[in-house]
Every structure is written in C-alpha cells, then in structure tokens.
Short mmCIF file of C-alpha atoms in Angstrom, two decimals:
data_model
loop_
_atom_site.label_atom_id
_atom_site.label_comp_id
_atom_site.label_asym_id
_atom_site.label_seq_id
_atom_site.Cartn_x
_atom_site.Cartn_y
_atom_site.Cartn_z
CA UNK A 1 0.00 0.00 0.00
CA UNK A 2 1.18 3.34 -0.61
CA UNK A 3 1.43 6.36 1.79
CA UNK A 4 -1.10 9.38 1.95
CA UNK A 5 0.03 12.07 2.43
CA UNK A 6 -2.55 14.45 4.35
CA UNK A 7 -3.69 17.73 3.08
CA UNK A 8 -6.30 20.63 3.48
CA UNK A 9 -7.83 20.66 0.53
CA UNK A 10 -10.18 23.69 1.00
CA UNK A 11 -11.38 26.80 3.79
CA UNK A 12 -14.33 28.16 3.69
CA UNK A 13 -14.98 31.16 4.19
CA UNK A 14 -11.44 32.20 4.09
CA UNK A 15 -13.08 36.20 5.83
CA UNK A 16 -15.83 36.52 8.21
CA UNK A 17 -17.07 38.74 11.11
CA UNK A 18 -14.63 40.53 13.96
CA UNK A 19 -17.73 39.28 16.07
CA UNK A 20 -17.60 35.57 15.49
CA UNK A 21 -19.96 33.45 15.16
CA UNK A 22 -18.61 32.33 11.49
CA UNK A 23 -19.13 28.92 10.63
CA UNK A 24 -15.79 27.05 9.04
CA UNK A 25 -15.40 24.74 6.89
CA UNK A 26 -12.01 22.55 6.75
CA UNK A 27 -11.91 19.37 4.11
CA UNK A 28 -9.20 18.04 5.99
CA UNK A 29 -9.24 14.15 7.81
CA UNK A 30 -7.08 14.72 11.46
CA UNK A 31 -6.95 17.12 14.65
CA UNK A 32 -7.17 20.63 13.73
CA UNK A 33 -6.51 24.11 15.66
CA UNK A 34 -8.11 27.77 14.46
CA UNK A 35 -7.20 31.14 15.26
CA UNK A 36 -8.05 34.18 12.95
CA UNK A 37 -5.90 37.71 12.49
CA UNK A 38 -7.69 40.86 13.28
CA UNK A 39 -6.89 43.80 10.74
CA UNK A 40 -4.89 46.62 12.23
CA UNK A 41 -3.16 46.76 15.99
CA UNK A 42 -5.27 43.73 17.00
CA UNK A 43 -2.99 40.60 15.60
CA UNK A 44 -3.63 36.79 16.17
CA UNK A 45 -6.42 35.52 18.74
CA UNK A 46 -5.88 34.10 22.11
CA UNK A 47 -7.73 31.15 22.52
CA UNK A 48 -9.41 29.99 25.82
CA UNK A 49 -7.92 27.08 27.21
CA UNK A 50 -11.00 25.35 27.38
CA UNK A 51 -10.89 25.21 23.77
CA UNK A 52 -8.48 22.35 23.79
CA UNK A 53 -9.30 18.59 24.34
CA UNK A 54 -6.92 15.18 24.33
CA UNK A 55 -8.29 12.59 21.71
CA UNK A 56 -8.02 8.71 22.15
CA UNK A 57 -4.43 9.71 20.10
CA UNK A 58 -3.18 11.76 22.88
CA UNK A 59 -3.14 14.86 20.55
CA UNK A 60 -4.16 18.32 21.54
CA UNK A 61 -6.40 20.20 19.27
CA UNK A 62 -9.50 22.05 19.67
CA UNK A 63 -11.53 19.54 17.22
CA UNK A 64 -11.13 16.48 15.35
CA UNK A 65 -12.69 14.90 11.92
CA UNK A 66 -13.10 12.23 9.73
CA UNK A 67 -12.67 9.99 6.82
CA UNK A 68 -15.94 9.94 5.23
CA UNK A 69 -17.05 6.38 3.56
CA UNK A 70 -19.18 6.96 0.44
CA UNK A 71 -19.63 3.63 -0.73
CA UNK A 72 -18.83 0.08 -0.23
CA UNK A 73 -18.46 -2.44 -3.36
CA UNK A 74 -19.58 -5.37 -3.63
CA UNK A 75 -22.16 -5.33 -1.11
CA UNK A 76 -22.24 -9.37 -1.46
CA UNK A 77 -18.90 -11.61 -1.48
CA UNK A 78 -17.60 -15.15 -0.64
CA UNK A 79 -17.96 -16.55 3.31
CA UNK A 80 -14.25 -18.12 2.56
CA UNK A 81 -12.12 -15.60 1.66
CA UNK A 82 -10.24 -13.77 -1.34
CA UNK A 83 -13.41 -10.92 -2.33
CA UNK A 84 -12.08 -8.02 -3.85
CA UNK A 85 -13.26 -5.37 -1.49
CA UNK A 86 -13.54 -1.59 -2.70
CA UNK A 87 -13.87 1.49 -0.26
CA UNK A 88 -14.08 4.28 -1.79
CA UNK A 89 -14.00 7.26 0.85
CA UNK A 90 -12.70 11.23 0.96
CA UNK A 91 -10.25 13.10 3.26
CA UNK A 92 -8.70 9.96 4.65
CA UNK A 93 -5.63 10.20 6.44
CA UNK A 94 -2.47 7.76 7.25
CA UNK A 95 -0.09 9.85 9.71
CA UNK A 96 -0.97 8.66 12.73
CA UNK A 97 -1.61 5.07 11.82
CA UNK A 98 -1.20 2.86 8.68
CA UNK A 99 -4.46 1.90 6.69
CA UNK A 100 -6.55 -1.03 8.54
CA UNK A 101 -10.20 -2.24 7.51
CA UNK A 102 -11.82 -4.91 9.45
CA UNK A 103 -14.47 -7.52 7.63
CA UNK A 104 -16.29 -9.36 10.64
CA UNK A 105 -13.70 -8.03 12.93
CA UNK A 106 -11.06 -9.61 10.85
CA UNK A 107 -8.25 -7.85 8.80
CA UNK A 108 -8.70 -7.53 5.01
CA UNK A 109 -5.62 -7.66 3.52
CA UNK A 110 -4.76 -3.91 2.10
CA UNK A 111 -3.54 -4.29 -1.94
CA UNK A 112 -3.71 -0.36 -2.72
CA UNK A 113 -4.56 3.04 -1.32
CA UNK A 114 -5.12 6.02 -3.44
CA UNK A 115 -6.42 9.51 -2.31
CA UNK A 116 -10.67 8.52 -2.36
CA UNK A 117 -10.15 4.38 -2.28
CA UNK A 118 -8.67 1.72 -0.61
CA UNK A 119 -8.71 -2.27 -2.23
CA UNK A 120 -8.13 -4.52 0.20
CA UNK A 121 -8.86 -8.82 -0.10
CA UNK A 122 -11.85 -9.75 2.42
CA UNK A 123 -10.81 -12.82 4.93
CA UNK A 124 -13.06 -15.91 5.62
CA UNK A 125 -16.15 -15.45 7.59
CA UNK A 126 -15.04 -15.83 11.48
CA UNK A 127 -17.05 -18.87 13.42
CA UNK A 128 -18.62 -16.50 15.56
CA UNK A 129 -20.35 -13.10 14.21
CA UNK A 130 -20.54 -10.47 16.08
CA UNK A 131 -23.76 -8.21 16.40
CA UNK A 132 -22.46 -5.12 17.36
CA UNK A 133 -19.06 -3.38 15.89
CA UNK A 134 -17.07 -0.82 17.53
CA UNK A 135 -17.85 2.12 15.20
CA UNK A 136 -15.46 3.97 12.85
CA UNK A 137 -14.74 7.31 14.66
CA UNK A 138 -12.18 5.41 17.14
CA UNK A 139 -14.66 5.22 20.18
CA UNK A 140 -14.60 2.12 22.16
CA UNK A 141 -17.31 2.02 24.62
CA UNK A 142 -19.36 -0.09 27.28
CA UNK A 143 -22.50 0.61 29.45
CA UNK A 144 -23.45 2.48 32.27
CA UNK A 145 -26.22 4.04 33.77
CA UNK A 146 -26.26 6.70 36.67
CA UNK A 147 -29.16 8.12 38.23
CA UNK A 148 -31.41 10.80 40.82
CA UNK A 149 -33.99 10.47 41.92
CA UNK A 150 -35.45 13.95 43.23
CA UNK A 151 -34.62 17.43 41.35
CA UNK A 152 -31.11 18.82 42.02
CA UNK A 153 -29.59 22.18 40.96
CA UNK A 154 -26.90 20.62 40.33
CA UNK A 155 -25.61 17.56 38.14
CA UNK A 156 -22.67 16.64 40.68
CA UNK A 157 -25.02 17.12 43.74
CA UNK A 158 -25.45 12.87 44.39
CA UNK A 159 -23.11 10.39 44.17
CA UNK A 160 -25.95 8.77 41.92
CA UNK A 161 -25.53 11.44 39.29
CA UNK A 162 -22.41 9.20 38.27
CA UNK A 163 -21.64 5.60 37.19
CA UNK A 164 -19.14 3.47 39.08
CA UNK A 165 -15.27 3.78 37.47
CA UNK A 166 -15.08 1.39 34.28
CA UNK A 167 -11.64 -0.03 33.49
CA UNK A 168 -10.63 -0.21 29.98
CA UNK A 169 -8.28 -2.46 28.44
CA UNK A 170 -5.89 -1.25 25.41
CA UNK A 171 -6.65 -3.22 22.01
CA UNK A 172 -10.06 -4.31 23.82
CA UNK A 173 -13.30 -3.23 21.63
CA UNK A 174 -15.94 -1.99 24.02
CA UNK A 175 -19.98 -0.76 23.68
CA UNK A 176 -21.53 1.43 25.48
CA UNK A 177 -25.17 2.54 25.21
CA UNK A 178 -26.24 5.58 26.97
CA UNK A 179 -30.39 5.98 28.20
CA UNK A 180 -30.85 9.15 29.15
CA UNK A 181 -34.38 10.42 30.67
CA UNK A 182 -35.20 13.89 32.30
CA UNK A 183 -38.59 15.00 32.77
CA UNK A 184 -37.76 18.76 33.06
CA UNK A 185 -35.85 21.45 31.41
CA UNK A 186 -33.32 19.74 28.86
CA UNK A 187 -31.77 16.71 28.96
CA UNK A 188 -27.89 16.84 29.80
CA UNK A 189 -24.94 13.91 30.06
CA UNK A 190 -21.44 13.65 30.02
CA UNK A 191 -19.15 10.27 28.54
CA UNK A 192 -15.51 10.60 30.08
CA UNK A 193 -12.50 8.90 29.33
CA UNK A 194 -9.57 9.17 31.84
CA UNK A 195 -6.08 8.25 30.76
CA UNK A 196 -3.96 7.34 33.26
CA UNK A 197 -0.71 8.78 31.32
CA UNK A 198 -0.64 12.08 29.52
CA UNK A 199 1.95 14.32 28.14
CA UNK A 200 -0.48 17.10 28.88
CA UNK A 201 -0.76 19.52 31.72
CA UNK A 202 -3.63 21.49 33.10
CA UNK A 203 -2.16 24.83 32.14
CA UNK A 204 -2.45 23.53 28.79
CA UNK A 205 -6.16 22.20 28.83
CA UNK A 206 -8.90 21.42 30.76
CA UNK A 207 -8.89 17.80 29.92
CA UNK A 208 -5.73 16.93 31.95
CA UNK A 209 -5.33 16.89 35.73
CA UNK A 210 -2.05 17.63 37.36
CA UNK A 211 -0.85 15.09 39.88
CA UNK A 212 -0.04 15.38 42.94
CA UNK A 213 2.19 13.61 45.28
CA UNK A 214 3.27 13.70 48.72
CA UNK A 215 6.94 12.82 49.42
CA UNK A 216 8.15 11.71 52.88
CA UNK A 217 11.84 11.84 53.75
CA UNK A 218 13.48 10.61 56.77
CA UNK A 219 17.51 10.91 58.11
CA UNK A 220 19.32 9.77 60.74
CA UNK A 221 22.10 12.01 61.42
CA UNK A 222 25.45 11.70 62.90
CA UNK A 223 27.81 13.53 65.18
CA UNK A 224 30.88 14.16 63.35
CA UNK A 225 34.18 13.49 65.45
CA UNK A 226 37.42 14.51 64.18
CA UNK A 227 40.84 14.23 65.66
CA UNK A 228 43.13 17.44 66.22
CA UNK A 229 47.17 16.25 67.05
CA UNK A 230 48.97 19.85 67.74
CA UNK A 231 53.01 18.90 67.23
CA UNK A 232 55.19 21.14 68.84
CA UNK A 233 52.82 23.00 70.99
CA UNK A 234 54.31 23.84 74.76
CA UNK A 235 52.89 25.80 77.72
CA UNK A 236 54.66 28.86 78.32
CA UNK A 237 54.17 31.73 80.64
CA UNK A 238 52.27 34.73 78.75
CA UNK A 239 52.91 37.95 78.10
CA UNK A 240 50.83 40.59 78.34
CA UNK A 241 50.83 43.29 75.52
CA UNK A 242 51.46 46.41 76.39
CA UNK A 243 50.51 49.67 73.91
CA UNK A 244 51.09 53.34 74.58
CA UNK A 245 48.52 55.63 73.40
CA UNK A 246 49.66 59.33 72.78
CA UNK A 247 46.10 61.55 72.44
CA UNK A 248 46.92 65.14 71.04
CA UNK A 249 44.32 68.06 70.64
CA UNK A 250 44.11 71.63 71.34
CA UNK A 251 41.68 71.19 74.46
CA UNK A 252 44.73 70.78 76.54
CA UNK A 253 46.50 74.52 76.56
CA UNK A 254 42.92 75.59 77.23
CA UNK A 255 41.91 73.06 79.61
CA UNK A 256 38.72 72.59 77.95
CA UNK A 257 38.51 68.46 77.04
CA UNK A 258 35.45 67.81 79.34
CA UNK A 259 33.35 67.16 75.66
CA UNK A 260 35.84 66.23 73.85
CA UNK A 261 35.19 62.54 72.73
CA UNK A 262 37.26 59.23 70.96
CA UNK A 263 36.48 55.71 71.29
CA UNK A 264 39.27 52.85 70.78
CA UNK A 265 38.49 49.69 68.18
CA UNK A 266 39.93 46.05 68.23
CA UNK A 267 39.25 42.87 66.41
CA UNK A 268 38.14 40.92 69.35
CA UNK A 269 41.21 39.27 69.94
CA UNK A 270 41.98 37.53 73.60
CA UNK A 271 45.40 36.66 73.85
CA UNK A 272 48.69 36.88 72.23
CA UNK A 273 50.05 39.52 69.92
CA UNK A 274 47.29 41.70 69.28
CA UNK A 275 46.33 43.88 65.99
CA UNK A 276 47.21 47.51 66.02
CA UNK A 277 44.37 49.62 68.02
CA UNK A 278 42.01 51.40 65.67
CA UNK A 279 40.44 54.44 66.54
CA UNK A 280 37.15 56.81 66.11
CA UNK A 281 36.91 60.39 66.52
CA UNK A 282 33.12 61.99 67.19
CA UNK A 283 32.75 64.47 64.67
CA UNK A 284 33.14 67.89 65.89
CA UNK A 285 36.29 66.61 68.27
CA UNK A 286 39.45 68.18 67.01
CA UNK A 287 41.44 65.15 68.83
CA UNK A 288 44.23 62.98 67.48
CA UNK A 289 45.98 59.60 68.74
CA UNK A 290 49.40 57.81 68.17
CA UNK A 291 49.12 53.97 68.86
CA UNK A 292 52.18 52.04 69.33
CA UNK A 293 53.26 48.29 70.63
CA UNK A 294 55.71 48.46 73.65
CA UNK A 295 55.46 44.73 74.49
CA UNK A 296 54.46 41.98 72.14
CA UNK A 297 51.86 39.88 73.74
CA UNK A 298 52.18 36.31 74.30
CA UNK A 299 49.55 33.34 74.90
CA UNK A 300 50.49 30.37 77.61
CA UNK A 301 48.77 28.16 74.95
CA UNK A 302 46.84 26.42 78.23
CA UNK A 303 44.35 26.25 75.50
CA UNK A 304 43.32 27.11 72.05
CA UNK A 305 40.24 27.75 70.05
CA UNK A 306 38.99 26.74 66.88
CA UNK A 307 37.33 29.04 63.98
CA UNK A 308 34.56 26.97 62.55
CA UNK A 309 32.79 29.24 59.42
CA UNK A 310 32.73 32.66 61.39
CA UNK A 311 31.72 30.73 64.66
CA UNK A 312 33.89 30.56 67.81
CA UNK A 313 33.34 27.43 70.11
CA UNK A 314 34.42 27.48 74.06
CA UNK A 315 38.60 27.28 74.22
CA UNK A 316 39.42 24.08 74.10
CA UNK A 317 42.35 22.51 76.56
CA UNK A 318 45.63 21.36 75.33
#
C-alpha cells in the first residue's frame, strides 16, 4: 500500500465577522486548531484554554474529523475468503496510523490506497459473528447508567448522578449505550474517558489533571568526630601586651577636654600579639591619637580555640 500524504484541501470562508460566530469549513481528515488575524493593531487571537481537548491519540487540538465512507463495493462476497473489497471514501488520512479495515472483525488484507479508495482482499467469515461493531470514529465504549432520583440544581449534587469507574483495556473493543431520561428542562450527560498517562498539563487544557504527590523523607544524622594532634605546641608563661597611646588636641592649653570625645576599636582578639588599636573620633572633636606596641603579647597556649565558618566554640584545653 502506498502512503497518503494528508492535506487541506479547501477553507471556507477564508473572511468573516470581527464578532464571530462564522461557521468554518475545513476538508481536511485529522486534529485541527483555528485562530483568525484581526486587521490593524489587533494581531492573532488568544484562545481559551477550554478550547483544547486530548483525543483517544493523545493529541491536543480544539476539534477532530473524519474519513468519510461513500460507498462500499460489492455489497455481497464469498464466506471463505479472497473478495475483492472496494472502499471508496474522501479526506482519509495515514499519519498517525497505517491503513486497517476490518471484515467481521477480521483484517482484510490492504492491496492499494489512493487519495478517495482503498482495495483490500476480504478474509473468511469468522465462526462467531458479532452483532455489534465498535464504530469507525475510534470510540470504544461499554455501558453504564447513573441516576437521581429527586430534582437537584446541580448535576454533581449525588453520588448517583455518576456511574461506578469502568476499566478499559488497550486493544479491547468496548460498547456502550447511553439511556438518558429527564422530565424537566433539557436533557444533559457527560461520557468521560480518563487516561492514566498524559503528556499534557492542566495549564495547557482542561482535559488533563495535574498530579499530585506527597513525598516523605526521613535521616538519621550523625555527630561528626574529628581528631586534632597539635606537634610542637608547649605551655609557656604569657605575656601581656602592652601599647602606649599618645592623644593630642588643642583642648589641653585651654583646659577645655570635658566634651571632647574618641572611642578605641579592636578585632576581638583575647590573647597573644594583638592587631594595632584602631580608633574613632566623634565628629566635631578636634582630637588625634598615636598607637604604638611596647610589648608583644604572648599566649600560655593552656588552650586554644577553633574558627569553625565565622563561629567561635568554648577554648578548648591542650
């Protein structure tokens, strides 16, 4: 059999109202999508997201259609096998599957495919014949019926309002038949198919649910220990530092310093040879200082202290 390439063959209308409301026309088999292009500063529409559905494929698209079948020939053929079966049919479509016609629910053998007919050879009449076929639109179905009995405001308002879950099985051929009764206003039901995988998101259309999940985690942690080995480290009697401070300002001659201010800055240091003093003057305060070291300090190194990201732990014994 040969390929098919798919193709649009004609829009129509290819203009219509700013309002909406225009009825178009696509000969085209497959899953389409529509937007139309305002004149002027307006551009491309924005469609709703509730525009989109998933088909049986797992496409997206806002609508779907069909081969059409315009006639069958012969009508009549042989129970064992070999007829010479003719469909001829318009706008059908191979991308997302090969070509496959069932006789009795049994392959016919495809010989060609053109662009409006397929010839395919008919197989031998199965032992068992079915009485109902799934039909050709892709819809495999079975029955349900759901229920209320009082008036409600409200199809979701009773649990009866919907049938019980129905499992589906891939490559199985279901029927379902629908009986639908309502005794005021107009009648109203909904057929749902739920996919258990999807490529599909919510934000992307209203036919897919998100899910969620809740993760637990559990640790056990540990105490790190670590092992410190200080070589050549001795006590020794410490020195203190010793620093002479020289403060020079005018205040003195006039033996007016009462107001006059400074403050003294180090880095926090507790023993050993200290940095320099810094120094801050309050503005206003015509005062200067000279820091100098007399004495270097020295620790006893009775015990040390460890730096551990910023954070200073309790001095630890040697």
């Amino acid at each position: 059999s040969s390929k098919i390439i798919p193709k649009v063959t004609e829009i129509i209308p290819k203009y219509g109202s700013i309002n909406g409301a225009t009825r178009l026309t696509i000969k085209r088999e497959g899953h389409h999508n529509v937007s139309f292009i305002l004149d002027s500063d307006y551009g491309r529409s924005f469609p709703q997201k509730v525009a989109y559905f998933v088909s049986s494929l797992n496409k997206i698209s806002m609508f779907q259609t069909y081969a059409e079948v315009t006639m069958i020939s012969p009508s009549e053929g042989s129970t064992q096998r070999g007829t010479m079966l003719t469909i001829n049919e318009r706008f059908f479509d191979q991308t997302d599957f090969p070509i496959r016609v069932l006789v009795g629910g049994q392959g016919c053998d495809i010989l060609n495919v053109t662009e409006n007919s397929i010839c395919c050879k008919t197989p031998p009449k199965p032992d068992i014949l079915r009485t109902v076929y799934p039909g050709g639109r892709g819809l495999k179905l079975e029955v349900r019926i759901a229920y209320h009995s009082s008036t409600a405001n409200s199809y979701f308002s009773s649990p009866t309002q919907r049938s019980d879950e129905i499992l589906l099985q891939k490559g199985k051929e279901y029927y379902i038949e629908i009986l639908l009764q309502e005794y005021r206003l107009s009648a109203f039901v909904e057929v749902g198919l739920y996919q258990h995988r999807s490529v599909y998101t919510k934000q992307q259309t209203e036919d897919s649910v998100n899910e969620e999940q809740v993760i637990k985690s559990q640790s056990t942690t540990f105490q790190e220990i670590q092992v410190i080995t200080l070589e050549n480290w001795e006590a020794m009697n410490a020195t203190s530092e010793v620093r002479k401070i020289m403060v020079t300002t005018p205040c003195v001659e006039a033996d007016s310093c009462s107001l006059y201010q400074y403050r003294l800055i180090y880095n926090m240091e507790k023993t050993g040879d200290f940095d320099l003093l810094g120094y801050e003057v309050f503005e206003g305060n015509n005062v200067t200082l000279d820091i100098r070291e007399q004495t270097k300090g020295k620790p006893s190194l009775d015990t040390f202290t460890l730096n551990w990201d910023g954070i200073t732990p309790q001095p630890l014994t040697s």
